[in-house]
Amino acid sequence: MAASYILLLSALLALAASPAMAGDPSALQDFCVADNTSDVFVNGLACKDPKLVKVEDFFFSGLDKPRNTTNKVGSNVTLVNVNRIPGLNTLGISMARVDFAPYGLNPPHIHPRATEILTVLEGSLYVGFVTSNPDNKLFTKMLTKGDVFVFPQGLIHFQFNHGTKNAVALAALSSQNPGLITIANAVFGSKPAISDDVLAKAFQVDEKTVHRIQAQF
Ligand SMILES: *[C@@H]1O[C@H](CO)[C@@H](O)[C@H](O)[C@H]1NC(C)=O
Ligand SMILES: *[C@@H]1O[C@H](CO)[C@@H](O)[C@H](O)[C@H]1NC(C)=O
Ligand SMILES: *[C@@H]1O[C@H](CO)[C@@H](O)[C@H](O)[C@H]1NC(C)=O
């Protein structure tokens, strides 16, 4: 009895001591440059010896270059996260360049670990996000060059180039490793596939329709 009471008490204390974390845990030192040779599994990546840290660990070049948008959706995301800049480890931030062909789409997706703030550098974009259940309210906006828009952490969002010219956006994300779940790919292109029964019921369609969509992924 006493033991279970202490257990409950310590669980409550632990809850009270951990504020709702909106982003990556904060750093306990100036930097913790990722050691990509380490076999240690921690939340994030192990630090390399600070004495071996070089300026290149904080550097990436080439985000000025347009990327190839000749693909099914007509967009291309260049993510500069901790895998590209090891110095981002534990710093809770990353960025991305997104190129859009005319009518190109960055399809509905989620970043499980990051809020995103996006600025349009060239062209115009129709953007939006959907709130969680039960409302599923859609917020949308037409953006032009210089406009900035926020996509709150964990919500489904998209960007669509409604124009006839290329568009370019730069996004900052509140995690060293925001993660990406593209809804259509995850649901209809999982390996192995989610069973027909599940998808047919979830989307309220017949199995033929499920197969037709799955064939696209
Ligand atoms: C680790 O990082 C170094 C320096 O950035 C790079 O040259 C090397 O290819 C990386 N190794 C792996 C396994 O990613
Ligand atoms: C994005 O562009 C790069 C270079 O322009 C290309 O190598 C890559 O395959 C493209 N990715 C997609 C998904 O089209
Ligand atoms: C872009 O990618 C497509 C499809 O992979 C390819 O056919 C085309 O040559 C690429 N364009 C450039 C400029 O690299």
Short mmCIF file of C-alpha atoms and ligand atoms in Angstrom, two decimals:
data_model
loop_
_atom_site.label_atom_id
_atom_site.label_comp_id
_atom_site.label_asym_id
_atom_site.label_seq_id
_atom_site.Cartn_x
_atom_site.Cartn_y
_atom_site.Cartn_z
CA MET A 1 0.00 0.00 0.00
CA ALA A 2 2.70 2.44 1.10
CA ALA A 3 4.84 1.48 -1.89
CA SER A 4 2.04 2.09 -4.38
CA TYR A 5 1.29 5.43 -2.73
CA ILE A 6 4.91 6.50 -3.14
CA LEU A 7 4.83 5.34 -6.77
CA LEU A 8 1.71 7.39 -7.45
CA LEU A 9 3.18 10.43 -5.70
CA SER A 10 6.41 10.27 -7.67
CA ALA A 11 4.48 9.85 -10.92
CA LEU A 12 2.46 12.98 -10.10
CA LEU A 13 5.63 14.89 -9.19
CA ALA A 14 7.27 13.85 -12.45
CA LEU A 15 4.23 15.11 -14.37
CA ALA A 16 4.26 18.43 -12.52
CA ALA A 17 7.96 18.88 -13.14
CA SER A 18 7.72 18.36 -16.89
CA PRO A 19 6.06 21.35 -18.55
CA ALA A 20 4.30 20.62 -21.86
CA MET A 21 7.29 20.57 -24.23
CA ALA A 22 6.45 22.29 -27.50
CA GLY A 23 9.78 21.61 -29.19
CA ASP A 24 13.06 19.79 -28.79
CA PRO A 25 14.55 19.55 -25.27
CA SER A 26 16.80 22.51 -24.51
CA ALA A 27 20.58 22.27 -24.67
CA LEU A 28 22.67 21.89 -21.50
CA GLN A 29 25.89 23.11 -23.15
CA ASP A 30 26.98 25.53 -25.89
CA PHE A 31 26.72 22.84 -28.54
CA CYS A 32 26.61 19.08 -28.97
CA VAL A 33 27.75 18.48 -32.53
CA ALA A 34 26.40 15.13 -33.71
CA ASP A 35 28.95 12.33 -33.79
CA ASN A 36 27.76 10.27 -36.74
CA THR A 37 30.16 7.44 -35.87
CA SER A 38 28.71 6.85 -32.39
CA ASP A 39 26.75 3.69 -31.62
CA VAL A 40 25.13 5.27 -28.57
CA PHE A 41 21.36 5.68 -28.79
CA VAL A 42 20.13 8.83 -27.09
CA ASN A 43 17.25 11.21 -27.71
CA GLY A 44 18.88 13.04 -30.60
CA LEU A 45 22.47 12.16 -31.47
CA ALA A 46 25.56 11.65 -29.32
CA CYS A 47 27.99 14.60 -29.09
CA LYS A 48 31.41 14.46 -30.59
CA ASP A 49 34.41 15.62 -28.56
CA PRO A 50 34.10 19.46 -28.45
CA LYS A 51 37.85 19.68 -29.12
CA LEU A 52 37.27 18.05 -32.54
CA VAL A 53 34.46 20.39 -33.55
CA LYS A 54 35.16 22.42 -36.70
CA VAL A 55 33.39 25.38 -38.27
CA GLU A 56 32.17 23.08 -41.08
CA ASP A 57 30.02 21.29 -38.48
CA PHE A 58 27.81 24.41 -38.46
CA PHE A 59 27.76 24.98 -42.21
CA PHE A 60 25.75 24.01 -45.30
CA SER A 61 25.92 25.49 -48.77
CA GLY A 62 23.69 25.36 -51.83
CA LEU A 63 20.24 26.42 -50.71
CA ASP A 64 20.27 29.05 -53.46
CA LYS A 65 20.06 26.30 -56.11
CA PRO A 66 16.68 25.52 -57.69
CA ARG A 67 15.82 21.79 -57.38
CA ASN A 68 14.33 19.47 -59.95
CA THR A 69 10.51 19.55 -59.72
CA THR A 70 9.86 17.04 -62.51
CA ASN A 71 7.99 14.49 -60.41
CA LYS A 72 4.36 13.46 -59.78
CA VAL A 73 3.58 16.34 -57.44
CA GLY A 74 5.71 19.06 -59.03
CA SER A 75 7.59 20.09 -55.91
CA ASN A 76 10.93 19.36 -54.28
CA VAL A 77 11.89 19.84 -50.63
CA THR A 78 15.53 20.35 -49.67
CA LEU A 79 15.67 19.79 -45.93
CA VAL A 80 18.65 21.07 -43.98
CA ASN A 81 18.28 19.21 -40.71
CA VAL A 82 20.76 17.65 -38.26
CA ASN A 83 21.73 15.07 -40.87
CA ARG A 84 23.01 17.89 -43.10
CA ILE A 85 24.40 20.15 -40.35
CA PRO A 86 25.65 18.06 -37.41
CA GLY A 87 25.97 21.24 -35.31
CA LEU A 88 22.15 21.47 -35.19
CA ASN A 89 22.06 18.56 -32.72
CA THR A 90 20.17 19.62 -29.53
CA LEU A 91 19.49 23.13 -30.89
CA GLY A 92 15.84 22.59 -31.83
CA ILE A 93 15.88 24.19 -35.26
CA SER A 94 16.23 23.32 -38.96
CA MET A 95 15.19 24.69 -42.32
CA ALA A 96 14.07 23.76 -45.80
CA ARG A 97 13.91 25.15 -49.30
CA VAL A 98 10.81 24.18 -51.25
CA ASP A 99 10.69 24.49 -55.06
CA PHE A 100 7.39 24.39 -56.91
CA ALA A 101 6.75 23.94 -60.62
CA PRO A 102 3.64 25.69 -61.98
CA TYR A 103 0.70 23.88 -60.30
CA GLY A 104 3.18 22.01 -58.12
CA LEU A 105 1.99 20.78 -54.74
CA ASN A 106 3.75 20.02 -51.47
CA PRO A 107 1.07 17.44 -50.58
CA PRO A 108 -0.77 17.29 -47.23
CA HIS A 109 1.74 16.26 -44.58
CA ILE A 110 2.63 16.48 -40.89
CA HIS A 111 5.82 17.32 -39.04
CA PRO A 112 5.36 15.36 -35.81
CA ARG A 113 8.04 17.34 -33.97
CA ALA A 114 7.97 20.88 -35.35
CA THR A 115 6.09 24.07 -35.95
CA GLU A 116 6.93 25.53 -39.35
CA ILE A 117 7.24 29.18 -40.37
CA LEU A 118 7.39 29.65 -44.13
CA THR A 119 8.26 32.65 -46.27
CA VAL A 120 7.63 32.94 -49.99
CA LEU A 121 10.74 34.04 -51.91
CA GLU A 122 9.36 33.79 -55.45
CA GLY A 123 5.91 33.32 -56.97
CA SER A 124 2.72 32.73 -55.03
CA LEU A 125 1.36 29.85 -52.95
CA TYR A 126 -2.05 28.75 -51.73
CA VAL A 127 -1.36 27.27 -48.28
CA GLY A 128 -3.41 25.77 -45.50
CA PHE A 129 -3.64 23.61 -42.40
CA VAL A 130 -6.43 21.66 -40.69
CA THR A 131 -7.03 21.64 -36.95
CA SER A 132 -7.37 18.38 -35.02
CA ASN A 133 -10.65 16.59 -34.18
CA PRO A 134 -13.47 17.23 -33.70
CA ASP A 135 -13.52 20.53 -35.63
CA ASN A 136 -11.08 19.76 -38.48
CA LYS A 137 -11.26 23.42 -39.37
CA LEU A 138 -9.35 24.46 -42.49
CA PHE A 139 -7.29 27.68 -42.45
CA THR A 140 -6.07 28.81 -45.87
CA LYS A 141 -4.34 31.83 -47.36
CA MET A 142 -2.97 33.02 -50.70
CA LEU A 143 0.65 34.07 -50.19
CA THR A 144 2.82 36.13 -52.47
CA LYS A 145 6.50 37.03 -52.39
CA GLY A 146 7.53 38.22 -48.92
CA ASP A 147 4.52 36.75 -47.12
CA VAL A 148 5.11 34.60 -44.03
CA PHE A 149 2.80 31.86 -42.72
CA VAL A 150 2.86 29.54 -39.70
CA PHE A 151 1.87 25.86 -39.64
CA PRO A 152 1.41 24.75 -36.00
CA GLN A 153 3.21 21.61 -34.84
CA GLY A 154 1.62 18.27 -35.73
CA LEU A 155 -1.19 19.64 -37.93
CA ILE A 156 -1.85 18.49 -41.51
CA HIS A 157 -0.78 21.21 -43.95
CA PHE A 158 0.01 21.80 -47.63
CA GLN A 159 1.35 24.38 -50.09
CA PHE A 160 0.13 24.64 -53.68
CA ASN A 161 1.55 26.77 -56.47
CA HIS A 162 -1.58 28.13 -58.07
CA GLY A 163 0.42 30.24 -60.52
CA THR A 164 1.91 29.64 -63.95
CA LYS A 165 5.46 30.51 -62.81
CA ASN A 166 7.81 28.60 -60.54
CA ALA A 167 7.55 29.36 -56.82
CA VAL A 168 10.19 29.11 -54.09
CA ALA A 169 9.71 29.14 -50.32
CA LEU A 170 12.05 28.94 -47.37
CA ALA A 171 10.80 27.29 -44.19
CA ALA A 172 12.19 27.24 -40.67
CA LEU A 173 11.21 24.39 -38.36
CA SER A 174 11.36 24.14 -34.58
CA SER A 175 13.21 20.83 -34.41
CA GLN A 176 16.64 19.56 -35.44
CA ASN A 177 14.69 16.65 -36.95
CA PRO A 178 11.09 17.71 -37.68
CA GLY A 179 10.05 14.38 -39.21
CA LEU A 180 7.72 14.11 -42.18
CA ILE A 181 4.56 12.08 -42.66
CA THR A 182 3.02 12.54 -46.10
CA ILE A 183 -0.57 11.49 -45.50
CA ALA A 184 -1.27 9.83 -48.85
CA ASN A 185 2.04 7.92 -48.92
CA ALA A 186 1.79 6.77 -45.31
CA VAL A 187 -1.82 5.59 -45.58
CA PHE A 188 -1.90 4.18 -49.14
CA GLY A 189 1.77 3.40 -49.68
CA SER A 190 2.82 1.71 -46.43
CA LYS A 191 5.00 -1.41 -46.63
CA PRO A 192 3.37 -3.84 -46.16
CA ALA A 193 0.02 -2.31 -47.13
CA ILE A 194 -2.64 -1.59 -44.53
CA SER A 195 -5.38 -4.19 -45.07
CA ASP A 196 -8.15 -3.40 -47.59
CA ASP A 197 -10.82 -3.85 -44.91
CA VAL A 198 -9.22 -1.18 -42.77
CA LEU A 199 -8.79 1.34 -45.56
CA ALA A 200 -12.20 0.67 -47.13
CA LYS A 201 -13.91 1.24 -43.80
CA ALA A 202 -11.77 4.23 -42.82
CA PHE A 203 -12.41 6.06 -46.09
CA GLN A 204 -15.94 4.70 -46.56
CA VAL A 205 -15.23 3.42 -50.08
CA ASP A 206 -15.13 -0.06 -51.67
CA GLU A 207 -11.97 -2.14 -51.94
CA LYS A 208 -11.63 -1.48 -55.67
CA THR A 209 -11.29 2.21 -54.94
CA VAL A 210 -8.70 1.43 -52.27
CA HIS A 211 -6.67 -0.60 -54.80
CA ARG A 212 -6.91 2.18 -57.37
CA ILE A 213 -5.45 4.69 -54.93
CA GLN A 214 -2.82 2.25 -53.63
CA ALA A 215 -1.61 1.65 -57.19
CA GLN A 216 -0.47 5.29 -57.33
CA PHE A 217 2.10 4.79 -54.52
C1 LIG B 1 30.02 11.58 -40.92
O1 LIG B 1 30.34 12.95 -41.07
C2 LIG B 1 31.52 13.17 -41.83
C3 LIG B 1 31.85 14.65 -41.77
O2 LIG B 1 30.71 15.46 -41.90
C4 LIG B 1 31.28 12.67 -43.27
O3 LIG B 1 32.40 12.89 -44.05
C5 LIG B 1 30.95 11.19 -43.21
O4 LIG B 1 30.61 10.74 -44.51
C6 LIG B 1 29.77 10.94 -42.27
N1 LIG B 1 29.60 9.49 -42.10
C7 LIG B 1 28.40 8.91 -42.09
C8 LIG B 1 28.40 7.44 -41.83
O5 LIG B 1 27.35 9.52 -42.28
C1 LIG B 2 14.97 17.10 -56.08
O1 LIG B 2 15.97 17.72 -56.83
C2 LIG B 2 17.23 17.05 -56.80
C3 LIG B 2 18.25 17.88 -57.55
O2 LIG B 2 17.70 18.93 -58.29
C4 LIG B 2 17.08 15.68 -57.38
O3 LIG B 2 18.29 14.99 -57.28
C5 LIG B 2 16.01 14.93 -56.59
O4 LIG B 2 15.78 13.67 -57.18
C6 LIG B 2 14.71 15.71 -56.58
N1 LIG B 2 13.74 15.04 -55.74
C7 LIG B 2 12.51 14.75 -56.15
C8 LIG B 2 11.61 14.10 -55.15
O5 LIG B 2 12.11 14.98 -57.28
C1 LIG B 3 14.74 16.39 -63.68
O1 LIG B 3 14.29 15.09 -63.36
C2 LIG B 3 13.69 14.41 -64.46
C3 LIG B 3 13.06 13.14 -63.92
O2 LIG B 3 13.94 12.44 -63.08
C4 LIG B 3 14.76 14.18 -65.52
O3 LIG B 3 14.19 13.53 -66.63
C5 LIG B 3 15.34 15.53 -65.95
O4 LIG B 3 16.39 15.35 -66.86
C6 LIG B 3 15.82 16.33 -64.75
N1 LIG B 3 16.18 17.67 -65.17
C7 LIG B 3 17.35 18.24 -64.86
C8 LIG B 3 17.54 19.64 -65.33
O5 LIG B 3 18.23 17.65 -64.23
#
